[in-house]
Amino acid sequence: MAQPPENPLAKKLHIKTFGCQMNQYDSERMAEALAPEGYALTGDAAEADLVILNTCHIREKAAEKVYSELGRVRLAKERRRREGRDTLIAVAGCVAQAEGQEIMARAPAVDIVVGPQSYHRLAALVAEALASGKGVVATDFPAEDKFAHLPERSPGKRRPSAFVTVQEGCDKFCTFCVVPYTRGAEYSRAPSEIIEEAERLGAQGAREITLLGQNVNAYHGAGPNGSPWTLARLLRRLAQVPSIARLRYTTSHPLDMDEELISLFADEPKLMPYLHLPFQSGSDRILKAMNRRNTAADYEAVIAKVRKARPDIALSTDIIVGFPGETDRDFEATMALAARARLAQAFTFKYSARPGTPAAGFPDQVPEAAKHERLRALQSLIDGQRRAFDRAMIGRRLPVLFEGKGRKPGQIAGRSPYLQPVYVEGSEAHVGQIAPVDILAASPNSLNGVMKSGFEWREPVQAAE
Ligand code: 5AD
Ligand code: SF4
């Protein structure tokens, strides 16, 4: 059979994303920004004309991954060059922001270095690199609003669960964290822009929207008449978008969990009962050294209020072990807080000294062996809690949003309100639907059940204000 002629203008783009959900969102928007230039996505880096590595700088391990990946991409570039084809390599994201020009010194095959606040200029940077044959670096924080310069979310079918960045950057300067340096000062997008994006995503098939921000609950967008919008107000407004059935937000800081936001867990049925609220350490001494500006008791007071508003809430957190100066006693306080918090999920990290952050220069860095031992003990506590939380679902009927294929043929996968992956037997026609599932079993990282098909579970739609 004759092959359709290849479009000579069509170019291939491969994006590899490291790190957090905001990077995933940024990667989607970069692909959409390059589509009008003729770039179509490919899963295969070896056949790409442009390879973008969207990088993470949060811990040393994440940052180092970029260089091993760059080694692989360079080999592909050399292979393609021998075949007479060129490949542009771009490093985007937080390593690009943190290291800038240095990346090119360490990895000369790189053509473009673009920070997270400059990727709306990507098409121009690609053109510049192609025309000049020289490396280009864009890591300043431009005065213009990146979101206003990005093309609208492109048409096409969406996955049932979508991200929308609503807030970026951070002014809190925890002493271990690179975010204030890589993502810059705290910035909130305008509510009108976010509502429009959510409506568009909903019209394209998204049923669930997760609002993203490094400090999402510090969101303070300016309404049309300049009136301030809190995250709670934004969520209430987004709940009125009929096609959107579920809302989530991440990541929050305990200091910014105000009463209005907490009460939404009781009042807004579309807001899912899941809260990711990092506490980092259970020791007040360490929290102070981290510049977290809250105590362990403050955190517990917040989660008590959240539980009162929504008793079935699934709580998730981030915890760092081995922060400089952390003693066995401090670590015991972390273990004790984790035990009292009854977590459904937790992300645990060994402290990693990051260049340019205050804690990297603190005395009393904790030896690797102690970090390792503490992480192991904490993870085993958390695993037990997570399993208990998952096992408590057995025998319950949960509304599951189906997102795609399962692990076996004939199986589909979705998420419970508590963000647990749920596997059932069923046809892919259910993808994008919310259906009731009777939970029969809990394995270490997922639930299995039986779909009660025949009707769709509809969360009540709020009346317009
Ligand atoms: N070392 C270890 N973990 C860190 N995190 C942030 N910076 C560091 C660091 N230097 C963790 C925090 C944060 C999560 C995203 O990553 O727990 O909440
Ligand atoms: Fe980093 Fe979060 Fe602290 Fe901001 S609040 S400095 S993003 S850990």
GROMACS .gro file of C-alpha atoms and ligand atoms in nm:
model
  491
    1MET     CA    1   0.000   0.000   0.000
    2ALA     CA    2   0.131   0.344  -0.089
    3GLN     CA    3   0.251   0.550   0.205
    4PRO     CA    4   0.110   0.901   0.232
    5PRO     CA    5   0.380   1.151   0.130
    6GLU     CA    6   0.566   1.290   0.430
    7ASN     CA    7   0.515   1.656   0.495
    8PRO     CA    8   0.863   1.798   0.435
    9LEU     CA    9   0.786   2.079   0.680
   10ALA     CA   10   0.688   1.842   0.960
   11LYS     CA   11   0.952   1.826   1.231
   12LYS     CA   12   0.967   1.595   1.527
   13LEU     CA   13   0.985   1.701   1.887
   14HIS     CA   14   1.074   1.482   2.184
   15ILE     CA   15   1.027   1.610   2.539
   16LYS     CA   16   1.155   1.427   2.843
   17THR     CA   17   1.014   1.558   3.168
   18PHE     CA   18   1.179   1.527   3.509
   19GLY     CA   19   1.047   1.634   3.846
   20CYS     CA   20   0.714   1.773   3.955
   21GLN     CA   21   0.367   1.812   3.810
   22MET     CA   22   0.436   2.174   3.721
   23ASN     CA   23   0.710   2.053   3.488
   24GLN     CA   24   0.458   1.815   3.329
   25TYR     CA   25   0.225   2.107   3.273
   26ASP     CA   26   0.510   2.319   3.133
   27SER     CA   27   0.609   2.039   2.894
   28GLU     CA   28   0.254   2.024   2.757
   29ARG     CA   29   0.255   2.398   2.702
   30MET     CA   30   0.596   2.389   2.535
   31ALA     CA   31   0.470   2.124   2.291
   32GLU     CA   32   0.165   2.338   2.221
   33ALA     CA   33   0.383   2.646   2.168
   34LEU     CA   34   0.595   2.461   1.911
   35ALA     CA   35   0.307   2.296   1.723
   36PRO     CA   36   0.241   2.607   1.506
   37GLU     CA   37   0.610   2.591   1.403
   38GLY     CA   38   0.547   2.244   1.256
   39TYR     CA   39   0.678   2.033   1.546
   40ALA     CA   40   0.484   1.713   1.617
   41LEU     CA   41   0.555   1.505   1.926
   42THR     CA   42   0.741   1.175   1.908
   43GLY     CA   43   0.814   0.928   2.185
   44ASP     CA   44   1.150   0.843   2.027
   45ALA     CA   45   1.438   1.081   2.103
   46ALA     CA   46   1.651   0.922   1.829
   47GLU     CA   47   1.420   1.044   1.550
   48ALA     CA   48   1.361   1.393   1.691
   49ASP     CA   49   1.474   1.716   1.526
   50LEU     CA   50   1.438   1.891   1.859
   51VAL     CA   51   1.489   1.725   2.198
   52ILE     CA   52   1.384   1.913   2.510
   53LEU     CA   53   1.489   1.795   2.855
   54ASN     CA   54   1.259   1.964   3.107
   55THR     CA   55   1.466   1.939   3.420
   56CYS     CA   56   1.439   1.939   3.801
   57HIS     CA   57   1.688   2.091   4.044
   58ILE     CA   58   1.519   2.013   4.377
   59ARG     CA   59   1.771   1.750   4.492
   60GLU     CA   60   2.118   1.665   4.368
   61LYS     CA   61   2.009   1.329   4.229
   62ALA     CA   62   1.741   1.492   4.013
   63ALA     CA   63   1.987   1.748   3.876
   64GLU     CA   64   2.252   1.487   3.797
   65LYS     CA   65   2.004   1.276   3.598
   66VAL     CA   66   2.002   1.552   3.337
   67TYR     CA   67   2.368   1.503   3.257
   68SER     CA   68   2.339   1.129   3.211
   69GLU     CA   69   2.037   1.186   2.985
   70LEU     CA   70   2.233   1.451   2.792
   71GLY     CA   71   2.506   1.192   2.729
   72ARG     CA   72   2.248   0.966   2.562
   73VAL     CA   73   2.094   1.247   2.359
   74ARG     CA   74   2.437   1.361   2.239
   75LEU     CA   75   2.507   1.014   2.098
   76ALA     CA   76   2.177   1.022   1.910
   77LYS     CA   77   2.266   1.369   1.777
   78GLU     CA   78   2.603   1.243   1.651
   79ARG     CA   79   2.440   0.941   1.488
   80ARG     CA   80   2.185   1.163   1.312
   81ARG     CA   81   2.459   1.401   1.199
   82ARG     CA   82   2.642   1.111   1.030
   83GLU     CA   83   2.315   1.051   0.843
   84GLY     CA   84   2.306   1.416   0.741
   85ARG     CA   85   2.033   1.526   0.981
   86ASP     CA   86   2.056   1.792   1.250
   87THR     CA   87   1.922   1.775   1.602
   88LEU     CA   88   1.870   2.067   1.836
   89ILE     CA   89   1.905   1.995   2.207
   90ALA     CA   90   1.731   2.222   2.457
   91VAL     CA   91   1.760   2.212   2.835
   92ALA     CA   92   1.453   2.369   2.998
   93GLY     CA   93   1.324   2.385   3.355
   94CYS     CA   94   1.492   2.442   3.688
   95VAL     CA   95   1.843   2.311   3.611
   96ALA     CA   96   1.845   2.548   3.312
   97GLN     CA   97   1.750   2.834   3.542
   98ALA     CA   98   2.001   2.743   3.811
   99GLU     CA   99   2.302   2.664   3.592
  100GLY     CA  100   2.242   2.872   3.277
  101GLN     CA  101   2.549   2.904   3.057
  102GLU     CA  102   2.740   2.650   3.269
  103ILE     CA  103   2.533   2.371   3.113
  104MET     CA  104   2.689   2.443   2.775
  105ALA     CA  105   3.038   2.437   2.924
  106ARG     CA  106   2.969   2.094   3.072
  107ALA     CA  107   2.761   1.963   2.779
  108PRO     CA  108   2.864   2.143   2.456
  109ALA     CA  109   2.607   1.952   2.247
  110VAL     CA  110   2.334   2.166   2.407
  111ASP     CA  111   2.196   2.437   2.176
  112ILE     CA  112   1.934   2.609   2.392
  113VAL     CA  113   1.909   2.673   2.766
  114VAL     CA  114   1.568   2.809   2.866
  115GLY     CA  115   1.443   2.879   3.218
  116PRO     CA  116   1.086   2.815   3.337
  117GLN     CA  117   0.989   3.181   3.304
  118SER     CA  118   1.108   3.213   2.943
  119TYR     CA  119   0.964   2.914   2.760
  120HIS     CA  120   0.697   3.125   2.589
  121ARG     CA  121   0.996   3.248   2.381
  122LEU     CA  122   1.089   2.895   2.277
  123ALA     CA  123   0.988   2.923   1.910
  124ALA     CA  124   1.203   3.237   1.874
  125LEU     CA  125   1.493   3.073   2.057
  126VAL     CA  126   1.476   2.770   1.826
  127ALA     CA  127   1.479   2.999   1.521
  128GLU     CA  128   1.774   3.190   1.666
  129ALA     CA  129   1.972   2.874   1.737
  130LEU     CA  130   1.902   2.739   1.386
  131ALA     CA  131   1.998   3.066   1.218
  132SER     CA  132   2.312   3.137   1.419
  133GLY     CA  133   2.435   2.784   1.475
  134LYS     CA  134   2.536   2.908   1.818
  135GLY     CA  135   2.407   2.831   2.164
  136VAL     CA  136   2.134   3.054   2.307
  137VAL     CA  137   2.058   3.107   2.674
  138ALA     CA  138   1.736   3.258   2.814
  139THR     CA  139   1.731   3.256   3.192
  140ASP     CA  140   1.631   3.608   3.291
  141PHE     CA  141   1.295   3.665   3.455
  142PRO     CA  142   1.121   3.865   3.182
  143ALA     CA  143   0.885   4.141   3.288
  144GLU     CA  144   0.609   4.016   3.058
  145ASP     CA  145   0.359   3.757   3.175
  146LYS     CA  146   0.460   3.424   3.024
  147PHE     CA  147   0.100   3.296   3.025
  148ALA     CA  148  -0.024   3.594   2.825
  149HIS     CA  149   0.233   3.515   2.555
  150LEU     CA  150   0.167   3.143   2.525
  151PRO     CA  151  -0.082   3.026   2.262
  152GLU     CA  152  -0.423   2.918   2.396
  153ARG     CA  153  -0.447   2.554   2.499
  154SER     CA  154  -0.461   2.377   2.163
  155PRO     CA  155  -0.771   2.190   2.052
  156GLY     CA  156  -0.789   1.812   2.057
  157LYS     CA  157  -0.885   1.539   2.294
  158ARG     CA  158  -0.764   1.574   2.652
  159ARG     CA  159  -0.690   1.314   2.912
  160PRO     CA  160  -0.962   1.299   3.180
  161SER     CA  161  -0.732   1.454   3.437
  162ALA     CA  162  -0.557   1.783   3.359
  163PHE     CA  163  -0.322   2.023   3.536
  164VAL     CA  164  -0.350   2.399   3.540
  165THR     CA  165  -0.075   2.611   3.693
  166VAL     CA  166  -0.241   2.892   3.888
  167GLN     CA  167   0.049   3.013   4.099
  168GLU     CA  168   0.422   2.993   4.052
  169GLY     CA  169   0.732   3.073   4.254
  170CYS     CA  170   0.776   3.119   4.623
  171ASP     CA  171   0.860   3.396   4.869
  172LYS     CA  172   0.899   3.175   5.175
  173PHE     CA  173   1.266   3.085   5.142
  174CYS     CA  174   1.281   2.763   5.339
  175THR     CA  175   1.654   2.726   5.396
  176PHE     CA  176   1.683   2.392   5.212
  177CYS     CA  177   1.490   2.486   4.899
  178VAL     CA  178   1.594   2.606   4.553
  179VAL     CA  179   1.244   2.697   4.436
  180PRO     CA  180   1.258   3.070   4.522
  181TYR     CA  181   1.573   3.088   4.307
  182THR     CA  182   1.466   2.868   4.015
  183ARG     CA  183   1.098   2.964   3.987
  184GLY     CA  184   1.135   3.318   4.118
  185ALA     CA  185   0.901   3.532   4.327
  186GLU     CA  186   0.547   3.425   4.404
  187TYR     CA  187   0.310   3.505   4.118
  188SER     CA  188  -0.062   3.433   4.081
  189ARG     CA  189  -0.236   3.412   3.743
  190ALA     CA  190  -0.554   3.612   3.687
  191PRO     CA  191  -0.874   3.418   3.773
  192SER     CA  192  -1.029   3.500   3.432
  193GLU     CA  193  -0.734   3.337   3.252
  194ILE     CA  194  -0.758   3.025   3.472
  195ILE     CA  195  -1.136   2.993   3.433
  196GLU     CA  196  -1.105   3.020   3.056
  197GLU     CA  197  -0.834   2.753   3.050
  198ALA     CA  198  -1.039   2.520   3.272
  199GLU     CA  199  -1.349   2.566   3.054
  200ARG     CA  200  -1.147   2.492   2.742
  201LEU     CA  201  -0.993   2.180   2.897
  202GLY     CA  202  -1.338   2.069   3.014
  203ALA     CA  203  -1.481   2.115   2.665
  204GLN     CA  204  -1.199   1.895   2.533
  205GLY     CA  205  -1.276   1.609   2.769
  206ALA     CA  206  -1.102   1.685   3.099
  207ARG     CA  207  -1.321   1.586   3.395
  208GLU     CA  208  -1.076   1.659   3.674
  209ILE     CA  209  -0.853   1.962   3.718
  210THR     CA  210  -0.562   1.985   3.958
  211LEU     CA  211  -0.458   2.341   4.031
  212LEU     CA  212  -0.082   2.366   4.064
  213GLY     CA  213   0.144   2.603   4.251
  214GLN     CA  214   0.457   2.574   4.465
  215ASN     CA  215   0.251   2.756   4.726
  216VAL     CA  216  -0.091   2.706   4.575
  217ASN     CA  217  -0.287   2.801   4.886
  218ALA     CA  218  -0.111   3.139   4.896
  219TYR     CA  219  -0.288   3.208   4.564
  220HIS     CA  220  -0.409   3.567   4.540
  221GLY     CA  221  -0.520   3.650   4.187
  222ALA     CA  222  -0.656   3.990   4.085
  223GLY     CA  223  -1.020   3.984   3.968
  224PRO     CA  224  -1.149   4.204   3.682
  225ASN     CA  225  -1.203   4.505   3.910
  226GLY     CA  226  -0.878   4.444   4.094
  227SER     CA  227  -1.056   4.260   4.378
  228PRO     CA  228  -0.841   3.988   4.535
  229TRP     CA  229  -0.938   3.626   4.477
  230THR     CA  230  -0.833   3.358   4.723
  231LEU     CA  231  -0.780   2.997   4.623
  232ALA     CA  232  -1.113   2.913   4.791
  233ARG     CA  233  -1.296   3.166   4.574
  234LEU     CA  234  -1.124   3.035   4.263
  235LEU     CA  235  -1.218   2.675   4.349
  236ARG     CA  236  -1.582   2.774   4.412
  237ARG     CA  237  -1.594   2.943   4.073
  238LEU     CA  238  -1.430   2.649   3.893
  239ALA     CA  239  -1.682   2.415   4.055
  240GLN     CA  240  -1.945   2.589   3.843
  241VAL     CA  241  -1.789   2.463   3.519
  242PRO     CA  242  -2.039   2.183   3.442
  243SER     CA  243  -1.798   1.950   3.256
  244ILE     CA  244  -1.549   1.955   3.544
  245ALA     CA  245  -1.651   1.697   3.803
  246ARG     CA  246  -1.347   1.698   4.029
  247LEU     CA  247  -1.109   1.958   4.164
  248ARG     CA  248  -0.779   1.919   4.347
  249TYR     CA  249  -0.493   2.151   4.436
  250THR     CA  250  -0.130   2.105   4.529
  251THR     CA  251   0.114   2.196   4.699
  252SER     CA  252   0.004   2.378   5.013
  253HIS     CA  253   0.188   2.531   5.308
  254PRO     CA  254   0.042   2.491   5.661
  255LEU     CA  255   0.068   2.867   5.719
  256ASP     CA  256  -0.170   2.946   5.432
  257MET     CA  257  -0.446   2.693   5.514
  258ASP     CA  258  -0.710   2.953   5.606
  259GLU     CA  259  -1.060   2.884   5.742
  260GLU     CA  260  -1.231   2.960   5.409
  261LEU     CA  261  -1.017   2.702   5.230
  262ILE     CA  262  -1.059   2.442   5.504
  263SER     CA  263  -1.438   2.479   5.509
  264LEU     CA  264  -1.448   2.409   5.134
  265PHE     CA  265  -1.369   2.046   5.217
  266ALA     CA  266  -1.707   2.036   5.391
  267ASP     CA  267  -1.904   2.253   5.148
  268GLU     CA  268  -1.783   2.183   4.795
  269PRO     CA  269  -1.865   1.834   4.668
  270LYS     CA  270  -1.642   1.870   4.363
  271LEU     CA  271  -1.336   1.930   4.581
  272MET     CA  272  -1.182   1.587   4.633
  273PRO     CA  273  -1.103   1.472   4.989
  274TYR     CA  274  -0.727   1.478   4.948
  275LEU     CA  275  -0.477   1.728   5.086
  276HIS     CA  276  -0.104   1.735   5.022
  277LEU     CA  277   0.039   1.937   5.310
  278PRO     CA  278   0.415   1.902   5.363
  279PHE     CA  279   0.531   1.919   5.724
  280GLN     CA  280   0.903   1.849   5.648
  281SER     CA  281   0.998   1.778   6.013
  282GLY     CA  282   0.830   1.709   6.346
  283SER     CA  283   1.096   1.891   6.548
  284ASP     CA  284   1.032   2.258   6.623
  285ARG     CA  285   1.405   2.321   6.646
  286ILE     CA  286   1.458   2.186   6.295
  287LEU     CA  287   1.146   2.358   6.161
  288LYS     CA  288   1.294   2.685   6.286
  289ALA     CA  289   1.628   2.613   6.119
  290MET     CA  290   1.436   2.530   5.802
  291ASN     CA  291   1.263   2.870   5.826
  292ARG     CA  292   0.925   2.699   5.799
  293ARG     CA  293   0.769   2.954   6.035
  294ASN     CA  294   0.528   2.704   6.186
  295THR     CA  295   0.557   2.451   6.467
  296ALA     CA  296   0.457   2.086   6.472
  297ALA     CA  297   0.158   2.189   6.687
  298ASP     CA  298   0.050   2.443   6.422
  299TYR     CA  299   0.051   2.169   6.162
  300GLU     CA  300  -0.150   1.938   6.387
  301ALA     CA  301  -0.402   2.214   6.455
  302VAL     CA  302  -0.452   2.259   6.079
  303ILE     CA  303  -0.500   1.889   6.011
  304ALA     CA  304  -0.743   1.861   6.304
  305LYS     CA  305  -0.956   2.136   6.146
  306VAL     CA  306  -0.933   1.974   5.803
  307ARG     CA  307  -1.040   1.639   5.951
  308LYS     CA  308  -1.331   1.806   6.125
  309ALA     CA  309  -1.446   1.955   5.793
  310ARG     CA  310  -1.391   1.630   5.603
  311PRO     CA  311  -1.343   1.327   5.831
  312ASP     CA  312  -1.254   1.091   5.544
  313ILE     CA  313  -0.977   1.318   5.406
  314ALA     CA  314  -0.666   1.149   5.270
  315LEU     CA  315  -0.366   1.338   5.402
  316SER     CA  316  -0.038   1.340   5.220
  317THR     CA  317   0.289   1.508   5.311
  318ASP     CA  318   0.658   1.566   5.231
  319ILE     CA  319   0.921   1.491   5.495
  320ILE     CA  320   1.295   1.555   5.489
  321VAL     CA  321   1.532   1.348   5.705
  322GLY     CA  322   1.888   1.443   5.788
  323PHE     CA  323   1.852   1.820   5.771
  324PRO     CA  324   2.174   1.978   5.910
  325GLY     CA  325   2.183   1.950   6.289
  326GLU     CA  326   1.903   1.688   6.306
  327THR     CA  327   1.967   1.465   6.610
  328ASP     CA  328   1.813   1.129   6.692
  329ARG     CA  329   1.574   1.316   6.918
  330ASP     CA  330   1.465   1.550   6.640
  331PHE     CA  331   1.410   1.253   6.414
  332GLU     CA  332   1.202   1.081   6.683
  333ALA     CA  333   0.979   1.390   6.688
  334THR     CA  334   0.935   1.349   6.309
  335MET     CA  335   0.844   0.982   6.352
  336ALA     CA  336   0.599   1.070   6.629
  337LEU     CA  337   0.432   1.343   6.422
  338ALA     CA  338   0.405   1.114   6.119
  339ALA     CA  339   0.248   0.847   6.340
  340ARG     CA  340  -0.008   1.088   6.487
  341ALA     CA  341  -0.095   1.238   6.147
  342ARG     CA  342  -0.236   0.906   6.011
  343LEU     CA  343  -0.113   0.970   5.659
  344ALA     CA  344  -0.257   0.816   5.344
  345GLN     CA  345   0.060   0.897   5.152
  346ALA     CA  346   0.399   1.060   5.210
  347PHE     CA  347   0.700   1.154   5.002
  348THR     CA  348   1.016   1.115   5.205
  349PHE     CA  349   1.356   1.256   5.115
  350LYS     CA  350   1.711   1.256   5.243
  351TYR     CA  351   1.825   1.614   5.283
  352SER     CA  352   2.031   1.717   4.981
  353ALA     CA  353   2.253   2.026   5.008
  354ARG     CA  354   2.168   2.259   4.720
  355PRO     CA  355   2.414   2.520   4.598
  356GLY     CA  356   2.310   2.873   4.687
  357THR     CA  357   2.065   2.777   4.965
  358PRO     CA  358   2.143   2.879   5.326
  359ALA     CA  359   2.124   2.526   5.471
  360ALA     CA  360   2.398   2.403   5.237
  361GLY     CA  361   2.640   2.611   5.446
  362PHE     CA  362   2.504   2.506   5.788
  363PRO     CA  363   2.743   2.319   6.019
  364ASP     CA  364   2.654   1.969   6.146
  365GLN     CA  365   2.566   1.815   5.810
  366VAL     CA  366   2.426   1.470   5.890
  367PRO     CA  367   2.632   1.171   5.771
  368GLU     CA  368   2.488   0.973   5.480
  369ALA     CA  369   2.459   0.654   5.688
  370ALA     CA  370   2.235   0.824   5.947
  371LYS     CA  371   2.019   0.977   5.673
  372HIS     CA  372   1.985   0.637   5.514
  373GLU     CA  373   1.883   0.469   5.838
  374ARG     CA  374   1.629   0.740   5.925
  375LEU     CA  375   1.475   0.730   5.579
  376ARG     CA  376   1.434   0.353   5.605
  377ALA     CA  377   1.263   0.375   5.945
  378LEU     CA  378   1.032   0.653   5.830
  379GLN     CA  379   0.941   0.478   5.508
  380SER     CA  380   0.846   0.165   5.692
  381LEU     CA  381   0.616   0.364   5.924
  382ILE     CA  382   0.456   0.540   5.626
  383ASP     CA  383   0.414   0.215   5.430
  384GLY     CA  384   0.218   0.071   5.722
  385GLN     CA  385  -0.007   0.375   5.738
  386ARG     CA  386  -0.066   0.378   5.365
  387ARG     CA  387  -0.159   0.013   5.363
  388ALA     CA  388  -0.399   0.062   5.653
  389PHE     CA  389  -0.561   0.353   5.469
  390ASP     CA  390  -0.592   0.146   5.149
  391ARG     CA  391  -0.722  -0.163   5.330
  392ALA     CA  392  -0.996   0.047   5.492
  393MET     CA  393  -1.140   0.091   5.139
  394ILE     CA  394  -1.219  -0.281   5.104
  395GLY     CA  395  -1.595  -0.329   5.105
  396ARG     CA  396  -1.664   0.034   5.017
  397ARG     CA  397  -1.820   0.167   4.696
  398LEU     CA  398  -1.609   0.451   4.555
  399PRO     CA  399  -1.665   0.681   4.258
  400VAL     CA  400  -1.372   0.622   4.021
  401LEU     CA  401  -1.269   0.849   3.735
  402PHE     CA  402  -1.137   0.621   3.461
  403GLU     CA  403  -0.825   0.752   3.293
  404GLY     CA  404  -0.697   0.478   3.061
  405LYS     CA  405  -0.589   0.121   3.005
  406GLY     CA  406  -0.503  -0.104   3.298
  407ARG     CA  407  -0.205  -0.332   3.344
  408LYS     CA  408  -0.368  -0.634   3.182
  409PRO     CA  409  -0.580  -0.672   2.867
  410GLY     CA  410  -0.947  -0.606   2.936
  411GLN     CA  411  -0.863  -0.393   3.237
  412ILE     CA  412  -0.903  -0.018   3.283
  413ALA     CA  413  -0.748   0.212   3.543
  414GLY     CA  414  -0.879   0.513   3.727
  415ARG     CA  415  -0.846   0.709   4.048
  416SER     CA  416  -1.052   0.710   4.365
  417PRO     CA  417  -1.141   1.043   4.531
  418TYR     CA  418  -0.840   0.971   4.757
  419LEU     CA  419  -0.610   0.953   4.451
  420GLN     CA  420  -0.555   0.578   4.480
  421PRO     CA  421  -0.510   0.396   4.146
  422VAL     CA  422  -0.807   0.160   4.098
  423TYR     CA  423  -0.811  -0.131   3.851
  424VAL     CA  424  -1.128  -0.298   3.723
  425GLU     CA  425  -1.231  -0.513   3.431
  426GLY     CA  426  -1.402  -0.295   3.175
  427SER     CA  427  -1.399  -0.144   2.833
  428GLU     CA  428  -1.205   0.166   2.736
  429ALA     CA  429  -1.540   0.325   2.650
  430HIS     CA  430  -1.554   0.411   3.021
  431VAL     CA  431  -1.243   0.630   3.004
  432GLY     CA  432  -1.347   0.981   3.100
  433GLN     CA  433  -1.643   0.857   3.305
  434ILE     CA  434  -1.690   0.846   3.678
  435ALA     CA  435  -1.843   0.514   3.777
  436PRO     CA  436  -1.909   0.348   4.111
  437VAL     CA  437  -1.668   0.066   4.197
  438ASP     CA  438  -1.701  -0.189   4.474
  439ILE     CA  439  -1.352  -0.227   4.621
  440LEU     CA  440  -1.255  -0.590   4.675
  441ALA     CA  441  -0.880  -0.585   4.739
  442ALA     CA  442  -0.588  -0.358   4.821
  443SER     CA  443  -0.239  -0.431   4.687
  444PRO     CA  444   0.064  -0.226   4.797
  445ASN     CA  445   0.005   0.063   4.554
  446SER     CA  446  -0.344   0.020   4.417
  447LEU     CA  447  -0.699  -0.105   4.469
  448ASN     CA  448  -0.893  -0.365   4.272
  449GLY     CA  449  -1.268  -0.377   4.237
  450VAL     CA  450  -1.576  -0.435   4.028
  451MET     CA  451  -1.743  -0.160   3.834
  452LYS     CA  452  -2.112  -0.116   3.889
  453SER     CA  453  -2.176  -0.008   3.532
  454GLY     CA  454  -2.491   0.111   3.371
  455PHE     CA  455  -2.498   0.460   3.514
  456GLU     CA  456  -2.258   0.743   3.560
  457TRP     CA  457  -2.187   0.882   3.900
  458ARG     CA  458  -2.261   1.251   3.886
  459GLU     CA  459  -2.138   1.484   4.153
  460PRO     CA  460  -2.406   1.747   4.213
  461VAL     CA  461  -2.351   2.057   3.999
  462GLN     CA  462  -2.349   2.384   4.193
  463ALA     CA  463  -2.587   2.657   4.090
  464ALA     CA  464  -2.427   2.972   3.943
  465GLU     CA  465  -2.358   3.251   4.192
  4665AD     N1  466   1.667   1.812   5.007
  4665AD     C1  467   1.573   1.717   5.024
  4665AD     N2  468   1.443   1.736   4.998
  4665AD     C2  469   1.405   1.858   4.953
  4665AD     N3  470   1.286   1.907   4.921
  4665AD     C3  471   1.301   2.035   4.880
  4665AD     N4  472   1.429   2.070   4.886
  4665AD     C4  473   1.497   1.961   4.932
  4665AD     C5  474   1.633   1.936   4.962
  4665AD     N5  475   1.726   2.029   4.947
  4665AD     C6  476   1.162   1.831   4.933
  4665AD     C7  477   1.063   1.901   5.029
  4665AD     C8  478   0.961   1.956   4.935
  4665AD     C9  479   0.962   1.856   4.823
  4665AD    C10  480   0.904   1.903   4.695
  4665AD     O1  481   1.098   1.826   4.807
  4665AD     O2  482   1.008   1.802   5.113
  4665AD     O3  483   0.834   1.969   4.995
  467SF4    FE1  484   1.050   2.557   4.878
  467SF4    FE2  485   0.792   2.511   4.946
  467SF4    FE3  486   0.958   2.631   5.122
  467SF4    FE4  487   0.877   2.763   4.904
  467SF4     S1  488   0.748   2.689   5.078
  467SF4     S2  489   1.086   2.756   4.982
  467SF4     S3  490   0.868   2.596   4.749
  467SF4     S4  491   0.971   2.418   5.038
   0.00000   0.00000   0.00000
